[in-house]
Coordinates of C-alpha atoms in Angstrom, one line a residue:
M1 CA -53.2 7.7 26.4
R2 CA -56.2 5.6 27.1
T3 CA -58.4 4.5 24.1
L4 CA -62.0 5.1 24.7
L5 CA -64.4 3.0 22.6
S6 CA -67.8 4.3 21.8
P7 CA -70.7 1.8 22.5
L8 CA -71.9 2.4 18.9
R9 CA -68.6 1.3 17.5
C10 CA -68.8 -1.9 19.4
L11 CA -72.3 -2.8 18.1
L12 CA -70.8 -4.6 15.1
P13 CA -71.3 -8.2 13.8
G14 CA -68.8 -11.0 13.6
A15 CA -65.1 -10.4 13.3
A16 CA -65.7 -6.7 13.9
V17 CA -66.9 -7.5 17.4
V18 CA -63.8 -9.6 18.1
A19 CA -61.6 -6.8 16.9
C20 CA -63.5 -4.3 19.0
L21 CA -63.1 -6.5 22.1
G22 CA -59.4 -6.9 21.4
M23 CA -59.0 -3.1 21.3
A24 CA -60.8 -2.8 24.6
L25 CA -58.7 -5.5 26.2
S26 CA -55.5 -3.9 24.9
A27 CA -56.5 -0.5 26.2
A28 CA -57.3 -2.0 29.6
A29 CA -54.0 -3.9 29.7
H30 CA -52.1 -0.6 28.9
A31 CA -54.0 1.2 31.6
E32 CA -52.7 -1.3 34.1
E33 CA -49.1 -1.3 33.0
P34 CA -47.0 -0.6 36.1
I35 CA -45.2 2.7 36.6
K36 CA -41.6 1.7 37.1
V37 CA -39.3 3.5 39.5
G38 CA -35.6 2.5 39.9
L39 CA -33.1 2.4 42.8
V40 CA -29.4 2.5 42.3
A41 CA -27.6 1.9 45.6
A42 CA -25.0 -0.2 47.4
L43 CA -26.9 -3.5 47.9
S44 CA -23.7 -5.4 48.8
G45 CA -20.6 -4.8 50.8
Q46 CA -20.2 -2.8 54.0
S47 CA -23.0 -0.4 53.1
A48 CA -25.6 -3.1 52.2
K49 CA -27.5 -2.4 55.4
S50 CA -28.1 1.1 54.2
G51 CA -29.2 -0.1 50.7
E52 CA -31.6 -2.4 52.5
A53 CA -33.0 0.5 54.5
L54 CA -33.6 2.5 51.3
T55 CA -35.3 -0.5 49.7
R56 CA -37.6 -0.9 52.8
G57 CA -38.6 2.8 52.8
L58 CA -39.5 2.7 49.1
T59 CA -41.3 -0.6 49.5
V60 CA -43.5 0.5 52.3
A61 CA -44.4 3.7 50.5
I62 CA -45.1 1.8 47.3
D63 CA -47.3 -0.7 49.2
E64 CA -49.4 2.3 50.6
I65 CA -49.6 3.8 47.1
N66 CA -50.7 0.6 45.4
T67 CA -53.3 -0.1 48.1
K68 CA -54.9 3.2 47.3
G69 CA -55.0 2.5 43.6
G70 CA -51.5 3.3 42.5
I71 CA -50.5 6.4 40.5
L72 CA -52.7 7.6 37.7
G73 CA -54.6 4.3 38.2
R74 CA -51.5 2.2 37.6
P75 CA -49.5 0.1 40.1
V76 CA -46.0 1.1 41.0
Q77 CA -43.1 -1.3 40.5
L78 CA -39.6 -1.0 42.1
I79 CA -36.6 -2.2 40.1
R80 CA -33.2 -2.2 41.9
R81 CA -29.6 -2.3 40.8
D82 CA -26.5 -2.7 42.9
D83 CA -23.8 0.0 42.3
E84 CA -21.3 -1.6 44.7
S85 CA -20.4 1.9 45.8
N86 CA -18.6 2.3 42.4
P87 CA -19.4 5.4 40.3
A88 CA -18.9 3.7 36.9
K89 CA -21.2 0.8 37.9
G90 CA -23.7 3.2 39.3
M91 CA -23.8 5.2 36.0
L92 CA -24.2 2.0 33.9
A93 CA -27.0 0.9 36.2
A94 CA -28.8 4.2 36.0
R95 CA -28.5 4.2 32.2
E96 CA -30.0 0.7 32.0
L97 CA -32.9 1.6 34.3
A98 CA -33.6 4.8 32.4
Q99 CA -33.2 3.5 28.8
R100 CA -34.1 -0.2 29.0
E101 CA -36.5 -0.4 31.9
K102 CA -38.0 3.1 31.2
V103 CA -38.3 4.1 34.9
S104 CA -40.3 7.3 35.5
V105 CA -38.2 8.3 38.5
L106 CA -34.7 7.2 39.4
F107 CA -33.8 7.0 43.1
G108 CA -30.1 7.4 44.0
G109 CA -28.4 5.7 46.9
L110 CA -25.6 6.2 49.4
D111 CA -22.4 7.5 47.9
T112 CA -21.8 11.1 46.7
P113 CA -19.2 10.0 44.0
V114 CA -21.8 7.6 42.6
S115 CA -24.6 10.2 42.6
L116 CA -22.3 12.8 41.0
A117 CA -21.6 10.3 38.2
I118 CA -25.3 9.8 37.6
V119 CA -26.3 13.5 37.7
P120 CA -25.1 14.4 34.1
L121 CA -26.8 11.3 32.7
A122 CA -30.1 12.1 34.4
N123 CA -30.1 15.7 33.1
Q124 CA -29.1 14.5 29.6
L125 CA -31.9 11.8 29.5
K126 CA -34.4 14.1 31.2
V127 CA -35.2 11.5 33.8
P128 CA -36.0 12.9 37.3
F129 CA -33.3 11.7 39.7
M130 CA -34.2 11.8 43.4
G131 CA -31.4 11.6 46.0
I132 CA -32.3 9.8 49.2
W133 CA -29.0 9.5 51.0
A134 CA -25.9 11.0 49.4
A135 CA -25.3 14.5 50.7
G136 CA -22.8 16.2 48.4
T137 CA -24.0 19.8 47.8
K138 CA -23.2 19.6 44.1
I139 CA -25.6 16.8 43.5
T140 CA -28.6 19.1 43.3
E141 CA -26.6 22.4 42.8
N142 CA -25.1 21.0 39.6
G143 CA -25.2 24.0 37.4
A144 CA -27.4 22.4 34.7
K145 CA -29.8 24.7 33.0
D146 CA -32.5 22.0 33.0
N147 CA -32.0 20.4 36.3
Y148 CA -33.7 17.1 36.9
V149 CA -32.1 16.3 40.2
F150 CA -34.0 16.5 43.5
R151 CA -33.3 15.3 47.0
V152 CA -34.9 14.3 50.3
S153 CA -31.8 14.0 52.3
A154 CA -29.1 16.0 54.1
V155 CA -27.0 18.6 52.2
D156 CA -23.3 18.9 53.1
E157 CA -23.0 22.6 53.4
L158 CA -26.0 22.7 55.8
V159 CA -24.8 19.6 57.7
D160 CA -21.4 21.2 58.1
E161 CA -23.0 24.3 59.7
A162 CA -24.9 22.1 62.1
L163 CA -21.8 20.0 63.0
V164 CA -19.7 23.1 63.7
E165 CA -22.5 24.6 65.8
H166 CA -22.9 21.3 67.8
G167 CA -19.2 21.2 68.4
I168 CA -19.1 24.7 69.7
K169 CA -22.0 23.9 72.1
K170 CA -19.9 21.0 73.4
G171 CA -16.8 23.3 73.9
M172 CA -15.0 23.0 70.6
K173 CA -12.4 25.8 70.1
K174 CA -9.9 24.3 67.7
P175 CA -11.2 21.5 65.6
G176 CA -9.3 19.1 63.3
M177 CA -10.8 17.6 60.2
I178 CA -10.5 13.9 59.3
L179 CA -12.1 13.4 55.9
I180 CA -12.6 10.6 53.5
N181 CA -10.4 11.1 50.4
N182 CA -13.1 11.5 47.7
P183 CA -15.5 14.1 46.4
W184 CA -17.7 13.7 49.5
G185 CA -14.7 14.6 51.7
E186 CA -13.9 17.5 49.5
S187 CA -17.4 18.8 49.6
N188 CA -17.4 18.8 53.4
E189 CA -13.9 20.4 53.6
I190 CA -15.4 23.4 51.7
G191 CA -18.4 23.4 54.0
F192 CA -16.4 23.2 57.2
K193 CA -14.1 26.0 56.2
D194 CA -17.0 28.2 55.4
A195 CA -18.8 27.4 58.6
L196 CA -15.7 28.1 60.7
A197 CA -14.8 31.3 58.9
K198 CA -18.3 32.7 59.6
R199 CA -17.5 32.2 63.3
G200 CA -14.0 33.5 63.1
M201 CA -12.6 30.2 64.1
D202 CA -9.3 28.5 63.0
Y203 CA -8.8 24.8 62.6
A204 CA -5.8 22.7 63.6
G205 CA -5.4 20.7 60.4
I206 CA -7.0 18.5 57.8
E207 CA -6.2 14.8 57.3
R208 CA -7.4 12.3 54.8
I209 CA -8.5 8.7 55.2
E210 CA -9.1 6.0 52.7
D211 CA -11.7 3.2 52.6
S212 CA -8.9 0.7 52.8
D213 CA -7.1 2.2 55.8
L214 CA -6.7 -0.2 58.7
D215 CA -4.8 2.2 61.0
V216 CA -5.2 6.0 61.0
V217 CA -2.9 6.7 64.0
P218 CA -0.4 8.7 62.0
Q219 CA -3.2 11.1 60.7
L220 CA -4.7 11.4 64.2
T221 CA -1.3 12.0 65.8
R222 CA -0.6 14.9 63.5
L223 CA -4.0 16.4 64.4
K224 CA -3.4 15.9 68.2
N225 CA 0.0 17.5 68.0
A226 CA -1.5 20.5 66.2
G227 CA -3.8 21.1 69.2
T228 CA -7.1 19.6 68.0
D229 CA -9.8 19.6 70.7
T230 CA -12.6 18.1 68.6
L231 CA -12.6 15.9 65.5
L232 CA -14.9 16.8 62.7
M233 CA -15.2 13.5 60.8
V234 CA -16.6 12.6 57.4
G235 CA -16.4 9.0 56.3
N236 CA -18.6 5.9 55.7
V237 CA -18.8 3.0 58.0
G238 CA -15.4 1.3 57.5
P239 CA -13.0 4.3 57.8
S240 CA -15.1 5.9 60.5
A241 CA -14.8 2.7 62.6
Q242 CA -11.0 2.8 62.0
V243 CA -10.9 6.3 63.4
V244 CA -12.5 5.1 66.6
K245 CA -10.2 2.1 66.9
S246 CA -7.1 4.2 66.3
L247 CA -8.3 6.7 68.9
D248 CA -8.6 3.8 71.3
R249 CA -5.0 2.6 70.5
M250 CA -3.8 6.1 71.2
G251 CA -5.7 6.6 74.4
W252 CA -7.0 9.9 73.0
E253 CA -10.3 10.9 74.5
V254 CA -11.1 13.6 72.0
P255 CA -14.8 14.3 71.1
V256 CA -15.9 13.2 67.6
V257 CA -18.6 15.1 65.7
S258 CA -19.5 13.3 62.5
H259 CA -21.5 13.5 59.4
W260 CA -23.9 10.6 59.1
G261 CA -21.5 8.0 57.6
P262 CA -21.5 5.8 60.8
A263 CA -25.2 5.2 60.4
G264 CA -24.7 3.4 57.1
G265 CA -24.0 -0.1 58.3
R266 CA -22.2 -2.2 61.0
F267 CA -20.5 0.8 62.6
S268 CA -21.2 -0.2 66.3
E269 CA -19.9 -3.7 65.6
L270 CA -16.8 -2.6 63.7
A271 CA -15.9 0.4 65.9
G272 CA -16.2 -1.6 69.2
P273 CA -17.3 -0.5 72.6
N274 CA -16.4 3.2 72.1
A275 CA -18.7 3.6 69.1
S276 CA -21.0 5.7 71.3
R277 CA -18.4 8.5 71.5
V278 CA -19.2 9.5 68.0
H279 CA -22.0 12.1 67.7
F280 CA -23.5 12.1 64.2
I281 CA -26.4 13.7 62.4
Q282 CA -29.6 12.1 61.1
T283 CA -32.8 13.3 59.5
Y284 CA -35.1 10.8 61.4
V285 CA -34.9 8.3 64.2
F286 CA -37.6 5.8 65.3
T287 CA -38.0 5.8 69.1
E288 CA -40.5 4.4 71.6
H289 CA -42.5 7.6 71.2
N290 CA -43.1 8.5 67.5
S291 CA -45.6 10.6 65.7
A292 CA -48.8 8.9 64.5
K293 CA -47.2 8.6 61.1
G294 CA -44.0 7.2 62.6
D295 CA -46.0 4.5 64.5
S296 CA -47.9 3.7 61.3
V297 CA -44.7 3.3 59.2
L298 CA -43.0 1.2 61.9
A299 CA -46.0 -1.1 62.1
A300 CA -46.0 -1.5 58.3
L301 CA -42.3 -2.2 58.3
K302 CA -42.8 -5.0 60.9
Q303 CA -45.6 -6.5 58.9
R304 CA -43.8 -6.3 55.5
F305 CA -40.4 -7.5 56.8
P306 CA -40.9 -10.1 59.6
E307 CA -37.2 -9.9 60.5
I308 CA -37.9 -6.5 62.0
K309 CA -38.7 -7.2 65.6
G310 CA -37.8 -4.0 67.4
L311 CA -36.2 -0.6 67.0
A312 CA -32.6 -2.0 66.7
D313 CA -33.7 -3.7 63.5
V314 CA -34.7 -0.5 61.7
T315 CA -31.2 1.0 61.8
P316 CA -30.4 3.1 59.9
A317 CA -33.9 4.7 60.1
V318 CA -32.6 7.7 58.1
G319 CA -32.5 5.6 54.9
I320 CA -36.0 4.3 55.5
A321 CA -37.5 7.8 56.3
N322 CA -35.8 9.6 53.4
A323 CA -36.8 6.9 50.9
Y324 CA -40.4 6.7 52.2
D325 CA -41.0 10.5 52.0
A326 CA -39.2 10.7 48.6
M327 CA -41.4 8.0 47.1
H328 CA -44.6 9.7 48.2
L329 CA -43.3 13.1 46.9
A330 CA -42.4 11.4 43.6
A331 CA -45.9 9.9 43.4
A332 CA -47.4 13.4 44.1
A333 CA -45.3 14.8 41.3
I334 CA -46.5 12.2 38.8
E335 CA -50.1 12.8 39.8
K336 CA -49.6 16.6 39.4
A337 CA -48.0 16.0 36.0
G338 CA -50.8 13.6 34.9
D339 CA -48.1 11.8 32.9
T340 CA -44.8 9.9 33.3
Q341 CA -42.9 11.9 30.8
G342 CA -39.7 13.3 32.3
S343 CA -40.1 17.0 31.8
K344 CA -43.7 16.9 33.0
V345 CA -42.8 15.0 36.1
R346 CA -40.0 17.5 36.8
D347 CA -42.5 20.3 36.7
G348 CA -44.8 18.2 38.8
F349 CA -42.3 18.3 41.7
Y350 CA -42.6 22.1 41.6
A351 CA -46.4 21.9 41.7
I352 CA -46.5 20.0 45.0
D353 CA -48.1 22.3 47.6
R354 CA -48.1 20.1 50.7
Y355 CA -47.4 16.6 51.8
Q356 CA -47.6 15.3 55.4
G357 CA -44.6 13.2 55.6
L358 CA -42.7 11.0 58.1
I359 CA -39.8 13.4 58.6
K360 CA -41.9 16.5 58.5
D361 CA -44.9 18.3 56.9
Y362 CA -43.6 19.5 53.6
T363 CA -44.9 22.8 52.2
Q364 CA -43.9 23.5 48.6
P365 CA -40.8 21.4 49.1
F366 CA -39.3 22.1 45.6
T367 CA -39.1 25.2 43.4
P368 CA -37.1 25.8 40.2
T369 CA -34.3 27.3 42.4
K370 CA -34.6 24.9 45.4
H371 CA -34.3 21.2 44.7
D372 CA -33.6 20.1 48.3
A373 CA -36.6 19.4 50.5
L374 CA -34.8 19.2 53.8
G375 CA -32.9 21.9 55.7
P376 CA -30.9 22.3 59.0
D377 CA -34.1 22.4 61.1
D378 CA -34.8 18.8 60.0
Y379 CA -31.5 17.4 61.5
V380 CA -31.2 15.6 64.8
F381 CA -28.0 14.5 66.6
T382 CA -27.6 10.9 67.6
H383 CA -25.2 8.2 68.7
F384 CA -25.1 4.4 69.0
V385 CA -26.3 2.8 72.3
D386 CA -26.2 -1.0 72.4
G387 CA -26.3 -1.2 68.6
R388 CA -29.2 1.2 68.3
I389 CA -29.1 4.8 66.9
V390 CA -30.7 7.0 69.6
P391 CA -31.1 10.8 69.9
L392 CA -28.6 12.5 72.1
A393 CA -30.0 13.8 75.4
P394 CA -30.8 17.6 75.2

């Protein structure tokens, strides 16, 4: 709360004047204290490129906000922590940002297992937690009576519907699933089964892959022998690249329809020349022909980060776009709340009526029963071409 000093109270002699000025300076300093927001994401390892994209999206949005006077008249400051794709480290980082750094909003990064570890903490501490990459359905649909978790990103059960529909359009009749062996894979197994059941379709089999796998020929061979005509794939950069290389070794030209894991890092480099065979989903892609907002954000990225020379340097754009829109929505929530207190900010998200974003124009993006701002109409299918993520031809 700002301290307002009456002019009469400051018309005092001697030491009283000094004390009065000190109070005024203290109030002014408090008014300018930054509003801190935190990011917990993989900032090292194979997914560091995605963590960098999230940082860039948040940074460009914060620059815009601060140029216009900040939030509630206060500048915004981003504080980052590396979770190394480890749930325990992610939870510790989130606790530090919430309790020691006193962040007003916590942004979550790439991995569903890490985000699922942070969710109970965010709800317990009543700190709004905004997901900007991880797609596990249970992140937002977590069963908490007081749910502080929001998301501007894909949602597994909706993505799985879109992937199955895309596969069918490409001729899929008997898919096989190859899924990362963690809660993200489990989430998508449920989603795939539901999507296929709605369409009366069977599946050839389900196989698991690990982050450490260097050869997945045995799993793929079992799926091939079971009659798989399309692979439904869920995995981050490393295991997804191993699937492509193992398919090459087998000489199996099966279509691959994937969640967005391949977008998270050096997939085209690790998978080799056939990386383009993988069709995967995104929420946004920068192209030569963007919206006015897209051109504005791309120009800001190039100015803020001189290493960005062209479109290939903003891969993965999905991380930038999700983070950019999420930061502006969080700023709107704090403005609506008129405060940085957690429960008020949470209610501020519900009070947002409209925001013209990068991914889309948002109309009442959040309600007490809907904590995901994006849906299946906001997805686009893409693949890698010469190291760039580009939309598939219609």
